[in-house]
Amino acid sequence: MRIILLGPPGAGKGTYASRLTVILGIPHISTGDIVREEIKAQTKLGNEIKEYSDKGELVPDDIIIKLLARRLRKPCCEKGFILDGFPRTARQAEALDGISKVDLVINLNVPDKIIIQRLSNRLTCKKCGAIYNKLTLKPKKDTVCDECSSGLYQREDDKPKVIQERLDVYRKKTEPLVEWYKKKRLLKDVHCDDMMIPPEVVVEKIKVIIDASRKQGFPRNLTK
Ligand code: AMP
C-alpha cells in the first residue's frame, strides 16, 4: 500500500509512521530524514541544503524530488511505502504522480497551539532519529535514546523562532494539497486535538482507515 501522511510539522507524522512501518511491513520514507542524512554526511548537496533546513524553509523542489525518486527506486519500496514530509508543494505532488501511484492520503489535523507545544518540547536521537517529547513521550533516561542509547538533541528547526516560519510555509505551500488529494478522492482526515492522546490511539485510528481502504480494493496494481 502506498500511503502519504500529510499534516503540519509537529503533527506526529514521524511518530505515527515509525509505528505503522512495523505494523504494515512497508518502509517509512521521511524526506526530512533524507535531508538530515545528506547534511550529516556533509556531501556537496548536504552543504547546499543545510541553509534551507536550518531556517525552516523548503529545500528547492528539483533537489527534493530527485532525492525522493532515488529512494523510491529501491527494491524495498516495491510493495508500498509510507511517505512522511513529501509532497509539500503542488510541484512535488505532480512529480509524485509521475513516479508512483498513491492509494491513500491521511491528513492529520492538529491546531497550531498543540504543534508549537509539541515541537518546542521534541527531542530527536542523534543516531537513529527516534522521536521523544519532554512532556508526552519521555525517554527512560533524560537525554538518552531508549532504542540505541545515543544522545538526544533539539533540532535546529525545532527552536521557537523557526517553528512559526515552518508553520507559515506549511499553510501557504502544503495545505493546498489537501484539496488536491480530496479531488482525487484519496484523502481521509484524522483529528488530533489533544496533545496528551498517546500515539497508539492515533495509530489505531489510522489503522482502521487503512483496513477500510483495503476492503475497497486498495492497493491498486502495484506495478506502477
Ligand atoms: P521535516 O523533518 O519533515 O520537518 O523536514 C525538515 C526540513 O527538511 C524541512 O524544514 C525542509 O527544509 C526539508 N524538507 C523535508 N521534506 C521536504 C520537502 N518535501 N520539500 C522541501 N523541503 C523538505
PDB file of C-alpha atoms and ligand atoms in Angstrom:
ATOM      1  CA  MET A   1       0.000   0.000   0.000  1.00  0.00           C
ATOM      2  CA  ARG A   2       1.283   3.485  -0.883  1.00  0.00           C
ATOM      3  CA  ILE A   3       0.372   5.940   1.827  1.00  0.00           C
ATOM      4  CA  ILE A   4       1.067   9.649   2.302  1.00  0.00           C
ATOM      5  CA  LEU A   5       0.930  11.193   5.767  1.00  0.00           C
ATOM      6  CA  LEU A   6       0.020  14.826   5.267  1.00  0.00           C
ATOM      7  CA  GLY A   7      -0.033  17.395   8.032  1.00  0.00           C
ATOM      8  CA  PRO A   8       1.863  20.334   9.500  1.00  0.00           C
ATOM      9  CA  PRO A   9       5.315  19.964  11.054  1.00  0.00           C
ATOM     10  CA  GLY A  10       4.809  18.517  14.527  1.00  0.00           C
ATOM     11  CA  ALA A  11       1.531  16.796  13.626  1.00  0.00           C
ATOM     12  CA  GLY A  12       3.160  13.493  14.581  1.00  0.00           C
ATOM     13  CA  LYS A  13       3.817  12.174  11.059  1.00  0.00           C
ATOM     14  CA  GLY A  14       7.212  10.704  12.000  1.00  0.00           C
ATOM     15  CA  THR A  15       5.972   9.195  15.260  1.00  0.00           C
ATOM     16  CA  TYR A  16       2.976   7.515  13.623  1.00  0.00           C
ATOM     17  CA  ALA A  17       4.897   6.430  10.526  1.00  0.00           C
ATOM     18  CA  SER A  18       7.588   4.754  12.635  1.00  0.00           C
ATOM     19  CA  ARG A  19       4.867   2.615  14.255  1.00  0.00           C
ATOM     20  CA  LEU A  20       2.906   1.974  11.042  1.00  0.00           C
ATOM     21  CA  THR A  21       6.035   0.772   9.250  1.00  0.00           C
ATOM     22  CA  VAL A  22       6.304  -2.087  11.775  1.00  0.00           C
ATOM     23  CA  ILE A  23       2.589  -2.958  11.613  1.00  0.00           C
ATOM     24  CA  LEU A  24       2.347  -2.827   7.803  1.00  0.00           C
ATOM     25  CA  GLY A  25       5.830  -4.111   6.886  1.00  0.00           C
ATOM     26  CA  ILE A  26       6.474  -1.335   4.360  1.00  0.00           C
ATOM     27  CA  PRO A  27       9.225   1.318   4.619  1.00  0.00           C
ATOM     28  CA  HIS A  28       8.801   4.702   6.262  1.00  0.00           C
ATOM     29  CA  ILE A  29      10.276   7.321   3.960  1.00  0.00           C
ATOM     30  CA  SER A  30      10.835  10.693   5.564  1.00  0.00           C
ATOM     31  CA  THR A  31      12.259  13.347   3.260  1.00  0.00           C
ATOM     32  CA  GLY A  32      13.239  15.290   6.411  1.00  0.00           C
ATOM     33  CA  ASP A  33      15.411  12.305   7.441  1.00  0.00           C
ATOM     34  CA  ILE A  34      16.874  12.094   3.930  1.00  0.00           C
ATOM     35  CA  VAL A  35      17.738  15.810   4.110  1.00  0.00           C
ATOM     36  CA  ARG A  36      19.323  15.391   7.566  1.00  0.00           C
ATOM     37  CA  GLU A  37      21.341  12.355   6.365  1.00  0.00           C
ATOM     38  CA  GLU A  38      22.761  14.405   3.471  1.00  0.00           C
ATOM     39  CA  ILE A  39      23.613  17.284   5.810  1.00  0.00           C
ATOM     40  CA  LYS A  40      25.257  14.970   8.345  1.00  0.00           C
ATOM     41  CA  ALA A  41      27.337  13.282   5.634  1.00  0.00           C
ATOM     42  CA  GLN A  42      28.481  16.782   4.578  1.00  0.00           C
ATOM     43  CA  THR A  43      28.018  15.953   0.919  1.00  0.00           C
ATOM     44  CA  LYS A  44      28.126  18.855  -1.574  1.00  0.00           C
ATOM     45  CA  LEU A  45      24.334  18.658  -1.743  1.00  0.00           C
ATOM     46  CA  GLY A  46      24.108  18.413   2.047  1.00  0.00           C
ATOM     47  CA  ASN A  47      26.009  21.671   2.470  1.00  0.00           C
ATOM     48  CA  GLU A  48      23.773  23.316  -0.117  1.00  0.00           C
ATOM     49  CA  ILE A  49      20.502  22.313   1.564  1.00  0.00           C
ATOM     50  CA  LYS A  50      21.555  22.869   5.199  1.00  0.00           C
ATOM     51  CA  GLU A  51      20.809  26.560   4.970  1.00  0.00           C
ATOM     52  CA  TYR A  52      17.173  25.960   3.955  1.00  0.00           C
ATOM     53  CA  SER A  53      16.571  23.294   6.565  1.00  0.00           C
ATOM     54  CA  ASP A  54      18.095  25.303   9.453  1.00  0.00           C
ATOM     55  CA  LYS A  55      15.870  28.276   8.630  1.00  0.00           C
ATOM     56  CA  GLY A  56      12.707  26.183   8.335  1.00  0.00           C
ATOM     57  CA  GLU A  57      12.454  26.855   4.599  1.00  0.00           C
ATOM     58  CA  LEU A  58      11.703  24.242   1.965  1.00  0.00           C
ATOM     59  CA  VAL A  59      14.556  22.709   0.002  1.00  0.00           C
ATOM     60  CA  PRO A  60      14.074  23.548  -3.720  1.00  0.00           C
ATOM     61  CA  ASP A  61      11.619  21.219  -5.481  1.00  0.00           C
ATOM     62  CA  ASP A  62      14.104  19.901  -8.071  1.00  0.00           C
ATOM     63  CA  ILE A  63      16.503  18.716  -5.386  1.00  0.00           C
ATOM     64  CA  ILE A  64      13.950  17.069  -3.098  1.00  0.00           C
ATOM     65  CA  ILE A  65      12.125  15.379  -5.996  1.00  0.00           C
ATOM     66  CA  LYS A  66      15.423  13.823  -7.147  1.00  0.00           C
ATOM     67  CA  LEU A  67      16.243  12.624  -3.632  1.00  0.00           C
ATOM     68  CA  LEU A  68      12.776  11.104  -3.192  1.00  0.00           C
ATOM     69  CA  ALA A  69      12.728   9.441  -6.631  1.00  0.00           C
ATOM     70  CA  ARG A  70      16.127   7.872  -5.858  1.00  0.00           C
ATOM     71  CA  ARG A  71      14.740   6.425  -2.608  1.00  0.00           C
ATOM     72  CA  LEU A  72      11.514   5.113  -4.168  1.00  0.00           C
ATOM     73  CA  ARG A  73      13.508   3.205  -6.775  1.00  0.00           C
ATOM     74  CA  LYS A  74      14.967   0.961  -4.052  1.00  0.00           C
ATOM     75  CA  PRO A  75      13.606  -2.621  -4.116  1.00  0.00           C
ATOM     76  CA  CYS A  76      12.268  -2.279  -0.535  1.00  0.00           C
ATOM     77  CA  CYS A  77       9.640   0.180  -1.824  1.00  0.00           C
ATOM     78  CA  GLU A  78       8.167  -2.225  -4.366  1.00  0.00           C
ATOM     79  CA  LYS A  79       5.388  -3.406  -2.040  1.00  0.00           C
ATOM     80  CA  GLY A  80       4.493   0.098  -0.927  1.00  0.00           C
ATOM     81  CA  PHE A  81       5.675   2.855   1.415  1.00  0.00           C
ATOM     82  CA  ILE A  82       4.632   5.442   3.945  1.00  0.00           C
ATOM     83  CA  LEU A  83       5.652   8.932   2.856  1.00  0.00           C
ATOM     84  CA  ASP A  84       6.278  11.447   5.611  1.00  0.00           C
ATOM     85  CA  GLY A  85       7.050  15.045   4.621  1.00  0.00           C
ATOM     86  CA  PHE A  86       6.526  14.607   0.882  1.00  0.00           C
ATOM     87  CA  PRO A  87       4.880  16.091  -1.135  1.00  0.00           C
ATOM     88  CA  ARG A  88       4.997  19.587   0.308  1.00  0.00           C
ATOM     89  CA  THR A  89       4.240  21.684  -2.798  1.00  0.00           C
ATOM     90  CA  ALA A  90       1.980  21.380  -5.836  1.00  0.00           C
ATOM     91  CA  ARG A  91       5.045  20.694  -7.990  1.00  0.00           C
ATOM     92  CA  GLN A  92       6.111  17.838  -5.766  1.00  0.00           C
ATOM     93  CA  ALA A  93       2.603  16.328  -5.859  1.00  0.00           C
ATOM     94  CA  GLU A  94       2.620  16.495  -9.666  1.00  0.00           C
ATOM     95  CA  ALA A  95       6.088  14.914  -9.774  1.00  0.00           C
ATOM     96  CA  LEU A  96       4.975  12.121  -7.446  1.00  0.00           C
ATOM     97  CA  ASP A  97       2.077  11.362  -9.788  1.00  0.00           C
ATOM     98  CA  GLY A  98       4.679  10.615 -12.450  1.00  0.00           C
ATOM     99  CA  ILE A  99       6.774   8.432 -10.155  1.00  0.00           C
ATOM    100  CA  SER A 100       4.214   6.254  -8.370  1.00  0.00           C
ATOM    101  CA  LYS A 101       0.545   5.669  -7.733  1.00  0.00           C
ATOM    102  CA  VAL A 102      -0.812   6.652  -4.327  1.00  0.00           C
ATOM    103  CA  ASP A 103      -3.511   4.623  -2.549  1.00  0.00           C
ATOM    104  CA  LEU A 104      -4.317   6.716   0.495  1.00  0.00           C
ATOM    105  CA  VAL A 105      -3.567  10.141   1.970  1.00  0.00           C
ATOM    106  CA  ILE A 106      -4.028  10.566   5.715  1.00  0.00           C
ATOM    107  CA  ASN A 107      -4.465  14.227   6.608  1.00  0.00           C
ATOM    108  CA  LEU A 108      -3.505  14.931  10.220  1.00  0.00           C
ATOM    109  CA  ASN A 109      -5.433  17.931  11.557  1.00  0.00           C
ATOM    110  CA  VAL A 110      -3.697  19.495  14.543  1.00  0.00           C
ATOM    111  CA  PRO A 111      -4.280  23.009  15.962  1.00  0.00           C
ATOM    112  CA  ASP A 112      -1.288  25.411  15.890  1.00  0.00           C
ATOM    113  CA  LYS A 113      -1.248  25.678  19.690  1.00  0.00           C
ATOM    114  CA  ILE A 114      -0.555  21.948  20.036  1.00  0.00           C
ATOM    115  CA  ILE A 115       2.049  21.992  17.269  1.00  0.00           C
ATOM    116  CA  ILE A 116       4.042  24.760  18.927  1.00  0.00           C
ATOM    117  CA  GLN A 117       3.871  22.987  22.283  1.00  0.00           C
ATOM    118  CA  ARG A 118       4.867  19.681  20.717  1.00  0.00           C
ATOM    119  CA  LEU A 119       7.757  20.916  18.583  1.00  0.00           C
ATOM    120  CA  SER A 120       9.322  23.071  21.271  1.00  0.00           C
ATOM    121  CA  ASN A 121       9.411  20.001  23.551  1.00  0.00           C
ATOM    122  CA  ARG A 122      10.555  17.497  20.917  1.00  0.00           C
ATOM    123  CA  LEU A 123      13.840  15.623  21.319  1.00  0.00           C
ATOM    124  CA  THR A 124      15.383  13.596  18.493  1.00  0.00           C
ATOM    125  CA  CYS A 125      18.023  10.861  18.656  1.00  0.00           C
ATOM    126  CA  LYS A 126      21.310  11.905  17.020  1.00  0.00           C
ATOM    127  CA  LYS A 127      21.893   8.408  15.706  1.00  0.00           C
ATOM    128  CA  CYS A 128      18.635   6.561  14.906  1.00  0.00           C
ATOM    129  CA  GLY A 129      16.265   9.549  14.598  1.00  0.00           C
ATOM    130  CA  ALA A 130      13.794   8.210  17.229  1.00  0.00           C
ATOM    131  CA  ILE A 131      11.471  10.947  18.429  1.00  0.00           C
ATOM    132  CA  TYR A 132      10.642  11.806  22.059  1.00  0.00           C
ATOM    133  CA  ASN A 133       8.744  14.573  23.784  1.00  0.00           C
ATOM    134  CA  LYS A 134       9.696  16.170  27.111  1.00  0.00           C
ATOM    135  CA  LEU A 135       6.008  16.282  28.101  1.00  0.00           C
ATOM    136  CA  THR A 136       4.238  13.358  26.469  1.00  0.00           C
ATOM    137  CA  LEU A 137       6.767  10.790  25.319  1.00  0.00           C
ATOM    138  CA  LYS A 138       9.688  10.985  27.717  1.00  0.00           C
ATOM    139  CA  PRO A 139      12.778   8.820  27.249  1.00  0.00           C
ATOM    140  CA  LYS A 140      13.550   6.491  30.184  1.00  0.00           C
ATOM    141  CA  LYS A 141      16.759   8.469  30.869  1.00  0.00           C
ATOM    142  CA  ASP A 142      16.606  12.238  30.356  1.00  0.00           C
ATOM    143  CA  THR A 143      18.780  12.786  27.291  1.00  0.00           C
ATOM    144  CA  VAL A 144      19.444   9.215  26.164  1.00  0.00           C
ATOM    145  CA  CYS A 145      17.641   7.279  23.413  1.00  0.00           C
ATOM    146  CA  ASP A 146      15.709   4.201  24.667  1.00  0.00           C
ATOM    147  CA  GLU A 147      16.355   2.431  21.336  1.00  0.00           C
ATOM    148  CA  CYS A 148      20.102   2.879  20.762  1.00  0.00           C
ATOM    149  CA  SER A 149      21.457   4.701  23.876  1.00  0.00           C
ATOM    150  CA  SER A 150      22.761   7.639  21.814  1.00  0.00           C
ATOM    151  CA  GLY A 151      22.307  11.262  22.855  1.00  0.00           C
ATOM    152  CA  LEU A 152      19.099  13.209  22.207  1.00  0.00           C
ATOM    153  CA  TYR A 153      19.122  16.783  20.878  1.00  0.00           C
ATOM    154  CA  GLN A 154      16.772  19.581  19.931  1.00  0.00           C
ATOM    155  CA  ARG A 155      16.684  20.027  16.141  1.00  0.00           C
ATOM    156  CA  GLU A 156      17.823  23.446  14.943  1.00  0.00           C
ATOM    157  CA  ASP A 157      14.437  23.895  13.232  1.00  0.00           C
ATOM    158  CA  ASP A 158      12.520  22.974  16.423  1.00  0.00           C
ATOM    159  CA  LYS A 159      13.756  26.170  18.088  1.00  0.00           C
ATOM    160  CA  PRO A 160      10.889  28.630  18.739  1.00  0.00           C
ATOM    161  CA  LYS A 161      11.781  31.281  16.150  1.00  0.00           C
ATOM    162  CA  VAL A 162      11.922  28.698  13.358  1.00  0.00           C
ATOM    163  CA  ILE A 163       8.694  26.872  14.314  1.00  0.00           C
ATOM    164  CA  GLN A 164       6.426  29.773  13.279  1.00  0.00           C
ATOM    165  CA  GLU A 165       8.235  30.062   9.944  1.00  0.00           C
ATOM    166  CA  ARG A 166       7.696  26.333   9.277  1.00  0.00           C
ATOM    167  CA  LEU A 167       4.010  26.642  10.108  1.00  0.00           C
ATOM    168  CA  ASP A 168       3.627  29.636   7.778  1.00  0.00           C
ATOM    169  CA  VAL A 169       5.344  27.708   4.986  1.00  0.00           C
ATOM    170  CA  TYR A 170       3.024  24.750   5.608  1.00  0.00           C
ATOM    171  CA  ARG A 171      -0.165  26.810   5.456  1.00  0.00           C
ATOM    172  CA  LYS A 172       0.943  28.602   2.292  1.00  0.00           C
ATOM    173  CA  LYS A 173       2.606  25.873   0.248  1.00  0.00           C
ATOM    174  CA  THR A 174       1.479  22.470   1.570  1.00  0.00           C
ATOM    175  CA  GLU A 175      -2.056  22.891   2.849  1.00  0.00           C
ATOM    176  CA  PRO A 176      -3.447  23.429  -0.687  1.00  0.00           C
ATOM    177  CA  LEU A 177      -2.566  19.758  -1.318  1.00  0.00           C
ATOM    178  CA  VAL A 178      -5.473  18.783   0.947  1.00  0.00           C
ATOM    179  CA  GLU A 179      -7.849  19.946  -1.810  1.00  0.00           C
ATOM    180  CA  TRP A 180      -5.713  18.305  -4.496  1.00  0.00           C
ATOM    181  CA  TYR A 181      -5.978  14.871  -2.856  1.00  0.00           C
ATOM    182  CA  LYS A 182      -9.614  15.416  -1.866  1.00  0.00           C
ATOM    183  CA  LYS A 183     -10.452  15.880  -5.544  1.00  0.00           C
ATOM    184  CA  LYS A 184      -8.668  12.624  -6.292  1.00  0.00           C
ATOM    185  CA  ARG A 185     -10.831  11.006  -3.569  1.00  0.00           C
ATOM    186  CA  LEU A 186      -7.765   9.712  -1.749  1.00  0.00           C
ATOM    187  CA  LEU A 187      -7.876  11.892   1.362  1.00  0.00           C
ATOM    188  CA  LYS A 188      -9.045  10.838   4.814  1.00  0.00           C
ATOM    189  CA  ASP A 189      -8.979  13.191   7.798  1.00  0.00           C
ATOM    190  CA  VAL A 190      -7.702  12.296  11.247  1.00  0.00           C
ATOM    191  CA  HIS A 191      -8.213  14.834  14.047  1.00  0.00           C
ATOM    192  CA  CYS A 192      -5.746  15.138  16.918  1.00  0.00           C
ATOM    193  CA  ASP A 193      -6.908  17.960  19.163  1.00  0.00           C
ATOM    194  CA  ASP A 194      -5.362  16.824  22.411  1.00  0.00           C
ATOM    195  CA  MET A 195      -1.611  16.794  22.971  1.00  0.00           C
ATOM    196  CA  MET A 196      -1.896  14.114  25.659  1.00  0.00           C
ATOM    197  CA  ILE A 197      -3.517  11.471  23.404  1.00  0.00           C
ATOM    198  CA  PRO A 198      -0.980   8.601  23.260  1.00  0.00           C
ATOM    199  CA  PRO A 199       0.440   7.864  19.773  1.00  0.00           C
ATOM    200  CA  GLU A 200      -1.027   4.335  19.873  1.00  0.00           C
ATOM    201  CA  VAL A 201      -4.553   5.771  19.884  1.00  0.00           C
ATOM    202  CA  VAL A 202      -3.955   7.849  16.734  1.00  0.00           C
ATOM    203  CA  VAL A 203      -2.148   4.947  15.063  1.00  0.00           C
ATOM    204  CA  GLU A 204      -5.199   2.777  15.733  1.00  0.00           C
ATOM    205  CA  LYS A 205      -7.457   5.392  14.084  1.00  0.00           C
ATOM    206  CA  ILE A 206      -5.169   5.379  11.036  1.00  0.00           C
ATOM    207  CA  LYS A 207      -5.116   1.587  11.004  1.00  0.00           C
ATOM    208  CA  VAL A 208      -8.944   1.490  10.864  1.00  0.00           C
ATOM    209  CA  ILE A 209      -8.854   3.811   7.811  1.00  0.00           C
ATOM    210  CA  ILE A 210      -6.191   1.666   6.126  1.00  0.00           C
ATOM    211  CA  ASP A 211      -8.235  -1.507   6.704  1.00  0.00           C
ATOM    212  CA  ALA A 212     -11.356   0.140   5.278  1.00  0.00           C
ATOM    213  CA  SER A 213      -9.379   1.307   2.258  1.00  0.00           C
ATOM    214  CA  ARG A 214      -8.066  -2.236   1.718  1.00  0.00           C
ATOM    215  CA  LYS A 215     -11.633  -3.531   1.736  1.00  0.00           C
ATOM    216  CA  GLN A 216     -12.371  -1.068  -1.080  1.00  0.00           C
ATOM    217  CA  GLY A 217      -9.711  -2.689  -3.214  1.00  0.00           C
ATOM    218  CA  PHE A 218      -6.566  -0.714  -2.426  1.00  0.00           C
ATOM    219  CA  PRO A 219      -3.696  -1.090  -3.094  1.00  0.00           C
ATOM    220  CA  ARG A 220      -4.297  -0.979  -6.796  1.00  0.00           C
ATOM    221  CA  ASN A 221      -1.969  -2.703  -9.246  1.00  0.00           C
ATOM    222  CA  LEU A 222       1.488  -2.347  -7.716  1.00  0.00           C
ATOM    223  CA  THR A 223       3.438  -2.417 -10.985  1.00  0.00           C
ATOM    224  CA  LYS A 224       3.090   1.377 -11.058  1.00  0.00           C
TER     225      LYS A 224
HETATM  226  P1  AMP B   1      10.801  17.553   8.377  1.00  0.00           P
HETATM  227  O1  AMP B   1      11.624  16.673   9.253  1.00  0.00           O
HETATM  228  O2  AMP B   1       9.859  16.785   7.509  1.00  0.00           O
HETATM  229  O3  AMP B   1      10.118  18.660   9.126  1.00  0.00           O
HETATM  230  O4  AMP B   1      11.820  18.259   7.357  1.00  0.00           O
HETATM  231  C1  AMP B   1      12.902  19.044   7.822  1.00  0.00           C
HETATM  232  C2  AMP B   1      13.333  20.010   6.742  1.00  0.00           C
HETATM  233  O5  AMP B   1      13.782  19.279   5.585  1.00  0.00           O
HETATM  234  C3  AMP B   1      12.245  20.919   6.225  1.00  0.00           C
HETATM  235  O6  AMP B   1      12.041  22.074   7.031  1.00  0.00           O
HETATM  236  C4  AMP B   1      12.799  21.283   4.849  1.00  0.00           C
HETATM  237  O7  AMP B   1      13.842  22.224   4.922  1.00  0.00           O
HETATM  238  C5  AMP B   1      13.399  19.956   4.388  1.00  0.00           C
HETATM  239  N1  AMP B   1      12.386  19.125   3.684  1.00  0.00           N
HETATM  240  C6  AMP B   1      11.889  17.910   4.055  1.00  0.00           C
HETATM  241  N2  AMP B   1      10.994  17.444   3.185  1.00  0.00           N
HETATM  242  C7  AMP B   1      10.884  18.402   2.227  1.00  0.00           C
HETATM  243  C8  AMP B   1      10.096  18.534   1.048  1.00  0.00           C
HETATM  244  N3  AMP B   1       9.239  17.584   0.665  1.00  0.00           N
HETATM  245  N4  AMP B   1      10.266  19.657   0.303  1.00  0.00           N
HETATM  246  C9  AMP B   1      11.148  20.621   0.634  1.00  0.00           C
HETATM  247  N5  AMP B   1      11.901  20.568   1.741  1.00  0.00           N
HETATM  248  C10 AMP B   1      11.784  19.467   2.537  1.00  0.00           C
END
